[in-house]
mmCIF file of C-alpha atoms and ligand atoms in Angstrom:
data_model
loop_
_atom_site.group_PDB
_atom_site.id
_atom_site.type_symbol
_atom_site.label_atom_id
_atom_site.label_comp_id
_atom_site.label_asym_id
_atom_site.label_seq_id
_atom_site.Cartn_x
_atom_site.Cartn_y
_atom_site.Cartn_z
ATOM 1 C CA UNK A 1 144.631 110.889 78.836
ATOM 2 C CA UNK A 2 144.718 111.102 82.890
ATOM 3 C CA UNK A 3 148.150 110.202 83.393
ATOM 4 C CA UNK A 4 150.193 113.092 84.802
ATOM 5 C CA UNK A 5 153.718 113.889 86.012
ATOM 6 C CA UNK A 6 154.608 116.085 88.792
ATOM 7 C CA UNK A 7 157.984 116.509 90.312
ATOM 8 C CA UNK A 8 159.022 113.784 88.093
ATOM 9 C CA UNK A 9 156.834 111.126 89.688
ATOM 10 C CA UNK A 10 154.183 109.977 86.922
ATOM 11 C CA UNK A 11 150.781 109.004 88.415
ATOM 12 C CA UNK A 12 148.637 106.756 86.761
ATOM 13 C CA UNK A 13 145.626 109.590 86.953
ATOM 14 C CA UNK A 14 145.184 112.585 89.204
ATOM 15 C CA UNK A 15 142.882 111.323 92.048
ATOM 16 C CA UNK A 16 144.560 110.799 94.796
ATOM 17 C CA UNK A 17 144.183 110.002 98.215
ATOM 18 C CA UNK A 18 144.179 112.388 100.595
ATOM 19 C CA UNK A 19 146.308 112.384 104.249
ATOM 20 C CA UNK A 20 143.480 111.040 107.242
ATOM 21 C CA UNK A 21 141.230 109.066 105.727
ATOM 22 C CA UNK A 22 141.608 105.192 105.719
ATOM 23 C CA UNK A 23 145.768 105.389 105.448
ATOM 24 C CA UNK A 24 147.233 104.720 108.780
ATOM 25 C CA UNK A 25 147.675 100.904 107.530
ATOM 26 C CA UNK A 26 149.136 99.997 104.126
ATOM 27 C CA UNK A 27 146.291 97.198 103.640
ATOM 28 C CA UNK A 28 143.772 100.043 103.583
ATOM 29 C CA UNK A 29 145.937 102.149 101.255
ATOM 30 C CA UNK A 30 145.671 99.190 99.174
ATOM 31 C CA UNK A 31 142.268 98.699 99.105
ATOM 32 C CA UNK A 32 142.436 102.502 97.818
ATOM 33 C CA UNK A 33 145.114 101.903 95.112
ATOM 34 C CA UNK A 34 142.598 98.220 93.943
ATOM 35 C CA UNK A 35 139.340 100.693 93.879
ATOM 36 C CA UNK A 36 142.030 103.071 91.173
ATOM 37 C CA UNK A 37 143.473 106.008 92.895
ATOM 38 C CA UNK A 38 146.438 107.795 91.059
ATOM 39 C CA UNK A 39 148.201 107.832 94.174
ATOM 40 C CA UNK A 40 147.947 107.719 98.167
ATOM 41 C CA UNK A 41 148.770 110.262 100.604
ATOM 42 C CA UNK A 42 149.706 108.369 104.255
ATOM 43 C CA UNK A 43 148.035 109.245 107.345
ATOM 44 C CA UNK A 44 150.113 112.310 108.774
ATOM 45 C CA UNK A 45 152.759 110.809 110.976
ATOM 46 C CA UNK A 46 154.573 112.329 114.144
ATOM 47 C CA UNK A 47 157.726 111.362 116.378
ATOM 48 C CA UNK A 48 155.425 109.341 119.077
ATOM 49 C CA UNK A 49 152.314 107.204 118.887
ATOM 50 C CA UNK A 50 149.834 109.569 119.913
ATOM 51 C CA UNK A 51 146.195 108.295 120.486
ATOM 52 C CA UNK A 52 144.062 111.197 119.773
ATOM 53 C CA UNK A 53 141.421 112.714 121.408
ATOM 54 C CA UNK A 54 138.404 111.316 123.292
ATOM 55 C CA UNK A 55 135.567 110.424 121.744
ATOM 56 C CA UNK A 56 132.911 112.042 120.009
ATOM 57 C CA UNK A 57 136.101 113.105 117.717
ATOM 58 C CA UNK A 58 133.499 113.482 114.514
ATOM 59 C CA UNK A 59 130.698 115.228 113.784
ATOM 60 C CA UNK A 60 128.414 114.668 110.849
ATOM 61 C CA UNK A 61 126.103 117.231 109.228
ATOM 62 C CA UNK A 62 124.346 117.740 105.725
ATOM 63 C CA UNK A 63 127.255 119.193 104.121
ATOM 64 C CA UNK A 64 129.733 117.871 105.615
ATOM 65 C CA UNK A 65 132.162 116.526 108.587
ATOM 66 C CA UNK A 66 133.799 118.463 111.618
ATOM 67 C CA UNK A 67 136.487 115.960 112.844
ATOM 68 C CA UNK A 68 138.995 116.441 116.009
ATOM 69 C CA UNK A 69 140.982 113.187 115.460
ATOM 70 C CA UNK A 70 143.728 114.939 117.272
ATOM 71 C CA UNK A 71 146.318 113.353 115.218
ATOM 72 C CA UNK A 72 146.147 110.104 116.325
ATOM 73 C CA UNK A 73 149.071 107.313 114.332
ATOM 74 C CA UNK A 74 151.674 104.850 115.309
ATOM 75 C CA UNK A 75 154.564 107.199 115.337
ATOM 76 C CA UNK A 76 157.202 106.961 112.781
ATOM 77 C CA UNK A 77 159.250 104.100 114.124
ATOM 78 C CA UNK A 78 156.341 101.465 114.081
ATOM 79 C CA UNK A 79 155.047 103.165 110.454
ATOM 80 C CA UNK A 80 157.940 102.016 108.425
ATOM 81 C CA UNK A 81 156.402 98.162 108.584
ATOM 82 C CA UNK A 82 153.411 99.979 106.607
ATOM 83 C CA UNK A 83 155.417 101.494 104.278
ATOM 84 C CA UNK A 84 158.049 98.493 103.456
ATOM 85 C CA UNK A 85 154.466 96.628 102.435
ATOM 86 C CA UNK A 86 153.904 99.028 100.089
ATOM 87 C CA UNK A 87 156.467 98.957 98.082
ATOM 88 C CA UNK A 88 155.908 98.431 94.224
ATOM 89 C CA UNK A 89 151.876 99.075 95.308
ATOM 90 C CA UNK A 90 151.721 100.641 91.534
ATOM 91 C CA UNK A 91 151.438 104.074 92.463
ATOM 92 C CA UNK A 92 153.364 106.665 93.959
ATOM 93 C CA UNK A 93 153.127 106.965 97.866
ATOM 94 C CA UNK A 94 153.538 110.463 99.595
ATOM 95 C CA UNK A 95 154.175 110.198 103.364
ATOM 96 C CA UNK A 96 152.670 112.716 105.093
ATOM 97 C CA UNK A 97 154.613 114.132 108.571
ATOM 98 C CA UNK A 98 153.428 117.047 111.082
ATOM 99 C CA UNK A 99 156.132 118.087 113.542
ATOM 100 C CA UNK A 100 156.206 120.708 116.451
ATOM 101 C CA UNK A 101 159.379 121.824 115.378
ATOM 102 C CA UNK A 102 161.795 122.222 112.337
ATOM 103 C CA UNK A 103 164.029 119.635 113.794
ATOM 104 C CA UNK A 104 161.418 116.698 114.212
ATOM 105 C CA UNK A 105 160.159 117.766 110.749
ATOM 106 C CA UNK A 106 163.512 117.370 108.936
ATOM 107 C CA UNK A 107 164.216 113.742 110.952
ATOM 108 C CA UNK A 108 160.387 112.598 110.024
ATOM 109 C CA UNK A 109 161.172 113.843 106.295
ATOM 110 C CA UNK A 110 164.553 111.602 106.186
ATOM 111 C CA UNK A 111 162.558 108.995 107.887
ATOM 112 C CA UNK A 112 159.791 108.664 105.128
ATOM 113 C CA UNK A 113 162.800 108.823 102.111
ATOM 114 C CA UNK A 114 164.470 106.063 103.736
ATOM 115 C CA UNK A 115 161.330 104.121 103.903
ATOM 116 C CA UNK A 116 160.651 104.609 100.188
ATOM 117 C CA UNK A 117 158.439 107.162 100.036
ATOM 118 C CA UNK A 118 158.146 109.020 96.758
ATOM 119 C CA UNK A 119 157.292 112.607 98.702
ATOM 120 C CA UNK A 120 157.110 114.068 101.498
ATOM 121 C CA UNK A 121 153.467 116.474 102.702
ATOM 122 C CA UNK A 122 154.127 118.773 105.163
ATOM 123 C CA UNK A 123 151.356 119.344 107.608
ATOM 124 C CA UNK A 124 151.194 122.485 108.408
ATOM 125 C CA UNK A 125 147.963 122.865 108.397
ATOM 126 C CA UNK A 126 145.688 120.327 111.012
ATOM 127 C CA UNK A 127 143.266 122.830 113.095
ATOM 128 C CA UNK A 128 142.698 120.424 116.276
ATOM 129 C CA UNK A 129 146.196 119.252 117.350
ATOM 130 C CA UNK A 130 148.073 122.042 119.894
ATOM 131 C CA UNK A 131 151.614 122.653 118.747
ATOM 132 C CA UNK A 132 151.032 121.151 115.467
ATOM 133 C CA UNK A 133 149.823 122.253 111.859
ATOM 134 C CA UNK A 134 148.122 125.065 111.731
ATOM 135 C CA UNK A 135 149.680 126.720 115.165
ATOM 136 C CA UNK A 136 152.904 126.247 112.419
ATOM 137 C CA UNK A 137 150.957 126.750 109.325
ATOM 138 C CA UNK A 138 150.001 130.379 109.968
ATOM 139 C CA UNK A 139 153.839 131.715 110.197
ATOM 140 C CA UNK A 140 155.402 132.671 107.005
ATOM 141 C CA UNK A 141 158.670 132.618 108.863
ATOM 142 C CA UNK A 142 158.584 128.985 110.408
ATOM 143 C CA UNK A 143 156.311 127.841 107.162
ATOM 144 C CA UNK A 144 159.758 129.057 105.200
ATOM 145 C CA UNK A 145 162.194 128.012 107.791
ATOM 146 C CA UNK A 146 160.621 124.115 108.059
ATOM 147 C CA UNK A 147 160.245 124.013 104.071
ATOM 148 C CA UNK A 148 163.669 124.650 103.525
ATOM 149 C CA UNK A 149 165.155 122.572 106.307
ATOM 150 C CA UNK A 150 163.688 119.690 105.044
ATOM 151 C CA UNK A 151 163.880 120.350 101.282
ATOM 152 C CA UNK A 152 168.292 120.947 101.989
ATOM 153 C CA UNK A 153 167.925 117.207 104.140
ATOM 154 C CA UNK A 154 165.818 114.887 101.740
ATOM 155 C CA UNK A 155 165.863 114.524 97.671
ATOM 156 C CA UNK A 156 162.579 113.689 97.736
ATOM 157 C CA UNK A 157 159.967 115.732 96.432
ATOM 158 C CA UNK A 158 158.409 118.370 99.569
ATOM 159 C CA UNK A 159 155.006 119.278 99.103
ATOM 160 C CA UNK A 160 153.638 121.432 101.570
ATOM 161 C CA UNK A 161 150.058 121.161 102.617
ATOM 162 C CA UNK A 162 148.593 124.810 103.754
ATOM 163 C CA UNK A 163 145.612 126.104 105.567
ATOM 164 C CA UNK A 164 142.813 128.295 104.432
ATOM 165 C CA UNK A 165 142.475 129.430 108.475
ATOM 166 C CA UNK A 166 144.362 132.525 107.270
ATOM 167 C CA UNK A 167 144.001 135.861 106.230
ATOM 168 C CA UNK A 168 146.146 135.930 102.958
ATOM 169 C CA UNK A 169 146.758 132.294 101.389
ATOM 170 C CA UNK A 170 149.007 133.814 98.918
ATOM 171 C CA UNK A 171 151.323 135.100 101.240
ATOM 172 C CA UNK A 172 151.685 131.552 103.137
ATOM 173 C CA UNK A 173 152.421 130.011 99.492
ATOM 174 C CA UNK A 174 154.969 131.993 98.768
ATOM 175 C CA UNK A 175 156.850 131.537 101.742
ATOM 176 C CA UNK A 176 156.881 127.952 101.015
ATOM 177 C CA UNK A 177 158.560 128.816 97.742
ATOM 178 C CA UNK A 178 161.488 125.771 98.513
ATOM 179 C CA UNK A 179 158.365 123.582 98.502
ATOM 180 C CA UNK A 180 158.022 121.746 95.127
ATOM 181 C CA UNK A 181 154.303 121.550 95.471
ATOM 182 C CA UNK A 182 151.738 122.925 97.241
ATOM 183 C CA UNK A 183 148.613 121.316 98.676
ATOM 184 C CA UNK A 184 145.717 122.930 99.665
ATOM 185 C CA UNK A 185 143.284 123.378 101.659
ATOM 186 C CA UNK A 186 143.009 121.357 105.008
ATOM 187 C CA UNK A 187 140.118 121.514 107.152
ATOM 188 C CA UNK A 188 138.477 125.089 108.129
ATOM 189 C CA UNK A 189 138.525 125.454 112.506
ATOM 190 C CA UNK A 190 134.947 125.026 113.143
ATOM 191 C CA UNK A 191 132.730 124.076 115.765
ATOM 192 C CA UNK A 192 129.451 122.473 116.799
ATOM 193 C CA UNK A 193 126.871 122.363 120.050
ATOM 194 C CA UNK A 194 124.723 119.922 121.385
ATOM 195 C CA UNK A 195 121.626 121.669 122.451
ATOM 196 C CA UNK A 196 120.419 119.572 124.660
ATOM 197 C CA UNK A 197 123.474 118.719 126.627
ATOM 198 C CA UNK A 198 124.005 122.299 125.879
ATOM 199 C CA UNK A 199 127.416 121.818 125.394
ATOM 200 C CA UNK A 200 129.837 121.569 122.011
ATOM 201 C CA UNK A 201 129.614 118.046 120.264
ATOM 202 C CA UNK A 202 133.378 117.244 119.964
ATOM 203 C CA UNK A 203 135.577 116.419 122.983
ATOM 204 C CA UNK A 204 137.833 119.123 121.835
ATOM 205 C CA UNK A 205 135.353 121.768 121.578
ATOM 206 C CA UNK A 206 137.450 122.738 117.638
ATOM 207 C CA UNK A 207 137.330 120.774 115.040
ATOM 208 C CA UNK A 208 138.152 120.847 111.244
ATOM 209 C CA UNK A 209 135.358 121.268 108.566
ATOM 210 C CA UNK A 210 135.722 118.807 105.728
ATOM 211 C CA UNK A 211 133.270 118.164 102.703
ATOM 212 C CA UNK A 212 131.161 119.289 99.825
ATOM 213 C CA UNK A 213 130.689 122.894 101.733
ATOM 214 C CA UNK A 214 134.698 123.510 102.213
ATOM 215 C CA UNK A 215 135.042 123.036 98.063
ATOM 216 C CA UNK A 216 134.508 127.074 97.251
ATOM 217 C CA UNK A 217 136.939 127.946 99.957
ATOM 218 C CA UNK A 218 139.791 125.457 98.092
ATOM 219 C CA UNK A 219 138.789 127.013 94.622
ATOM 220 C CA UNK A 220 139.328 129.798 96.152
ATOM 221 C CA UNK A 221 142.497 129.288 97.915
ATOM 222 C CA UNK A 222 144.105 127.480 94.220
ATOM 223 C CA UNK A 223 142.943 130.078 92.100
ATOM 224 C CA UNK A 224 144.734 132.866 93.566
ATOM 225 C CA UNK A 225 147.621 130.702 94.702
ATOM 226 C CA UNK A 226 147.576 129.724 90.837
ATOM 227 C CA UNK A 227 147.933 133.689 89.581
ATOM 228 C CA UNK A 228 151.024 134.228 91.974
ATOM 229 C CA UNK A 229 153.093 130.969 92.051
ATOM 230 C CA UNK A 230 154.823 129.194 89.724
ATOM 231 C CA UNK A 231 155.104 125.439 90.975
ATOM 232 C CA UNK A 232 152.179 122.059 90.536
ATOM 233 C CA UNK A 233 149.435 122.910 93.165
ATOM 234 C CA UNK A 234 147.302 119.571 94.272
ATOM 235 C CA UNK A 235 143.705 120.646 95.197
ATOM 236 C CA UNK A 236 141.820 119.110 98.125
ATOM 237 C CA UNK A 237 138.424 119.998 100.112
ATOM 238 C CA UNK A 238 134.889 118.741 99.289
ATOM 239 C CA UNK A 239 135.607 116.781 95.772
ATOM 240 C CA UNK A 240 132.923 114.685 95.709
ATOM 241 C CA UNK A 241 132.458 114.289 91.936
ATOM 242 C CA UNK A 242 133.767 114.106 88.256
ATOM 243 C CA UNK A 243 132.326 118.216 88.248
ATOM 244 C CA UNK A 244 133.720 119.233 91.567
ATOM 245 C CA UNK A 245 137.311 117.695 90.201
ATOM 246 C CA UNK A 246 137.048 119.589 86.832
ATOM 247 C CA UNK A 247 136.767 122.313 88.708
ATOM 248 C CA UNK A 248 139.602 122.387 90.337
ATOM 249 C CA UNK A 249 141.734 121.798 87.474
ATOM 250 C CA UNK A 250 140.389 124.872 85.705
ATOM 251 C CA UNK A 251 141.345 126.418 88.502
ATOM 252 C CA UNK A 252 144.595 125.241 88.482
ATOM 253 C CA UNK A 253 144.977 122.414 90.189
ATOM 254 C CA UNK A 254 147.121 119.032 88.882
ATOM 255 C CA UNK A 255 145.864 116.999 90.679
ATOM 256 C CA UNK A 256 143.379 116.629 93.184
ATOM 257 C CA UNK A 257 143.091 114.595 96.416
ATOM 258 C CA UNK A 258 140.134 113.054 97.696
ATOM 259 C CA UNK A 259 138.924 112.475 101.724
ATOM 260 C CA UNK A 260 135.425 112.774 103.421
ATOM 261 C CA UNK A 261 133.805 112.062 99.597
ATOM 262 C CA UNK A 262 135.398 108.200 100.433
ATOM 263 C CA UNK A 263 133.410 108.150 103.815
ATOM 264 C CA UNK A 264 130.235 109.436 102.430
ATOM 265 C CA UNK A 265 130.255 107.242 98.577
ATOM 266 C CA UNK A 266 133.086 104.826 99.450
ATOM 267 C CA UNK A 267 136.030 104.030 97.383
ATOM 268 C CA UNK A 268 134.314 103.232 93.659
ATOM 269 C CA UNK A 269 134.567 107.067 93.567
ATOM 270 C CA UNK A 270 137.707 106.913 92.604
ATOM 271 C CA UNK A 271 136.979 104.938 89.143
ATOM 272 C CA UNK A 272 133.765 106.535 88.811
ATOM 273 C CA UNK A 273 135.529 110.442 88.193
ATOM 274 C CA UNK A 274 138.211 109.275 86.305
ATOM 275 C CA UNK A 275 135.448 107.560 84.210
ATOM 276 C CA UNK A 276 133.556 110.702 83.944
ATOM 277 C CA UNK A 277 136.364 113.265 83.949
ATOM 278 C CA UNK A 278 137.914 111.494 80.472
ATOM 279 C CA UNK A 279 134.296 111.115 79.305
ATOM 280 C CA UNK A 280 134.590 114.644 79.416
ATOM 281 C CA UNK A 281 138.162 115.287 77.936
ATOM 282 C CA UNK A 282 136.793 113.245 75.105
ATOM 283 C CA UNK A 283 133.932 115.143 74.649
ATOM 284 C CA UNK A 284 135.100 118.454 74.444
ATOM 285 C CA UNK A 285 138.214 117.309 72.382
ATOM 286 C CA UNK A 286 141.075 117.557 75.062
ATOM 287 C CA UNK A 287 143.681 114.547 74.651
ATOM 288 C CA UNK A 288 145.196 115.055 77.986
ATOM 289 C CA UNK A 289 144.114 116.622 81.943
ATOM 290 C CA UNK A 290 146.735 118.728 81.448
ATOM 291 C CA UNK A 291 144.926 120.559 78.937
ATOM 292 C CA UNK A 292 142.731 122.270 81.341
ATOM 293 C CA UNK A 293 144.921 123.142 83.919
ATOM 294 C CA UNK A 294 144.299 126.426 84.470
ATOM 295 C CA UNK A 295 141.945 127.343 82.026
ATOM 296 C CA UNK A 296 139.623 129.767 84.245
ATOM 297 C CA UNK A 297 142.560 131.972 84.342
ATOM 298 C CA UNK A 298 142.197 132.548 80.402
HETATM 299 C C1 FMN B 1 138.797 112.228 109.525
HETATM 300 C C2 FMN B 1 139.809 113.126 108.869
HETATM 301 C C3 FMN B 1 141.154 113.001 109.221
HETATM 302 C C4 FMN B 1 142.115 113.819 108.626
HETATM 303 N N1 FMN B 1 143.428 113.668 108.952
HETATM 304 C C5 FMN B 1 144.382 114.419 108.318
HETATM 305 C C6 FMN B 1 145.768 114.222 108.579
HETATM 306 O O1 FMN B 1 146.182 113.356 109.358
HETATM 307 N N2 FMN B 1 146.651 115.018 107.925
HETATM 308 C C7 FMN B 1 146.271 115.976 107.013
HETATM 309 O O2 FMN B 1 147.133 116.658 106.431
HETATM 310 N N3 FMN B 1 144.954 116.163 106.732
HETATM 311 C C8 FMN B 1 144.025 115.416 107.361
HETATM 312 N N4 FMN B 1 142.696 115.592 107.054
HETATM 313 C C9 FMN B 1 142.311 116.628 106.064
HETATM 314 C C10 FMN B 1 142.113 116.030 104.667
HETATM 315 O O3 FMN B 1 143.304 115.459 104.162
HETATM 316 C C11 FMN B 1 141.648 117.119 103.687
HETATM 317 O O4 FMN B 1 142.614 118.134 103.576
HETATM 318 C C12 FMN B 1 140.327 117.754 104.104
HETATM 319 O O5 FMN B 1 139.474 116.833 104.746
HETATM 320 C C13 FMN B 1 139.570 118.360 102.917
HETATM 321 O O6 FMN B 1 139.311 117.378 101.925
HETATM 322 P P1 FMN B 1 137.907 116.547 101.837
HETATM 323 O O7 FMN B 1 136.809 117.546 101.866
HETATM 324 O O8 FMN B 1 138.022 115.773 100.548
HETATM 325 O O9 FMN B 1 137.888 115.660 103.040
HETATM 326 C C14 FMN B 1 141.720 114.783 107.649
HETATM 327 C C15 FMN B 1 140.361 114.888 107.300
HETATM 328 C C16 FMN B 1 139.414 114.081 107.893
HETATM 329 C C17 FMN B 1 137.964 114.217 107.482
#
């Protein structure tokens, strides 16, 4: 009933992990895949180790989490232990890359298929990191210049993961039309200040806004993607229950990935929606997810 396929890979159920959030390591990932994720989405992986920023790099309020990690992972070369351990870990494993240019995205894309990964996610969208994501992410031109680089030099499925931090969504979809899916959202560029230091809260002044409050903006950003382009769209931003994931199925989403929700609940969330989500396919007769896919467009 929550099985799905997309670009051929079949997932065990459509919750996956998403890229930043307790994936650097495979043992972590594991602990994901144990507590039943469909599917895990690495950490997003660059040429170099990079450290990050300084600390305070996240921010915690009611509704949410402003993070400037800055892109902090081993680097590609020291990654590939991570990913020979998970091989045959049950479920499909995307490896997600960011780049500063199309060349070091099309040798981090061949990197990933040679270590087994069954995708490859684009960053183009981090907020926080200068040169990378979203400086990227905002250009049709480079968006559809890295896509199809990297979808002519891997046969790996390219999914490309997009920011909301623009004017026109749509627009940024379609010019990742080489992409064979499309993620979205990552974080929104926010901010906070510390009034009595007087001061903003993270070391990098910018962060990226992550939770239950970003969830309208990714309806949003799928349900209009949905109307204009023809290819799987994986949802993302604020799903923090079996509700918040229906919704973004009826929105179009087919599948859905799931971050700050595992900081804030921990990882039983991942039975706990599929448990609730088929409750509910049962309940209103639907045999399969795929069933309501879409549905708010009818
Ligand atoms: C601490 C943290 C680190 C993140 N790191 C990455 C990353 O490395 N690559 C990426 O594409 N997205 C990254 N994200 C964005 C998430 O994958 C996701 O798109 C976003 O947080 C919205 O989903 P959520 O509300 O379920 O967290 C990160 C998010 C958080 C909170």
């Amino acid at each position: 009933m929550l099985s799905i396929t997309i670009n051929n890979l079949h997932f065990p159920n459509p919750f996956l992990l998403a890229s930043g959030i307790l994936d650097e390591s495979a043992d972590t990932m594991f602990r994901i895949i144990k507590h039943g994720a469909g599917g895990v989405v690495t950490k997003s992986i660059g040429m170099k180790k990079r450290g990050g920023y300084q600390n305070p790099v996240i921010y915690e309020l009611p509704y949410g989490l402003i993070n400037a990690m800055g892109l902090p992972n081993p680097g590609i070369e020291a990654f590939g232990e991570e990913m020979k351990k998970l091989k045959n870990c049950g479920v499909p494993v995307i490896g997600s890359i960011f780049g500063g240019t199309t060349d070091e995205f099309v040798y981090l894309a061949k990197k990933m298929e040679n270590y087994g990964a069954d995708a490859v996610e684009l960053n183009l969208s981090c907020p926080h990191a200068k040169g990378y994501g979203m400086e990227i992410g905002v250009n049709p031109n480079l968006v559809a210049e890295i896509v199809g680089e990297v979808k002519k030099s891997v046969s790996i499925p390219v999914w490309c993961k997009l920011t909301p931090n623009v004017t026109d969504i749509v627009e940024i979809a379609k010019a990742a039309d080489k992409a064979d899916a499309l993620v979205m959202i990552n974080t929104l560029k926010a901010m906070a200040i510390d009034i009595e230091a007087q001061r903003p809260v993270l070391s990098n002044t910018y962060g990226g806004l992550s939770g239950p409050c970003v969830k309208p903006v990714g309806l949003r950003a799928v349900y209009d993607v949905f109307k204009e382009v023809d290819k799987p769209i994986i949802g993302v931003g604020g799903v923090c229950s079996w509700t918040d994931a229906l919704e973004y199925f009826m929105a179009g989403a087919s599948a859905v990935q799931i971050g700050t929700a595992i900081a804030t609940k921990g990882p039983t969330i991942f039975a706990e929606i599929s448990r609730d989500v088929a409750d509910w396919l049962k309940k209103h007769g639907y045999d399969s997810i795929k069933d309501v896919v879409g549905v708010a467009h009818r």
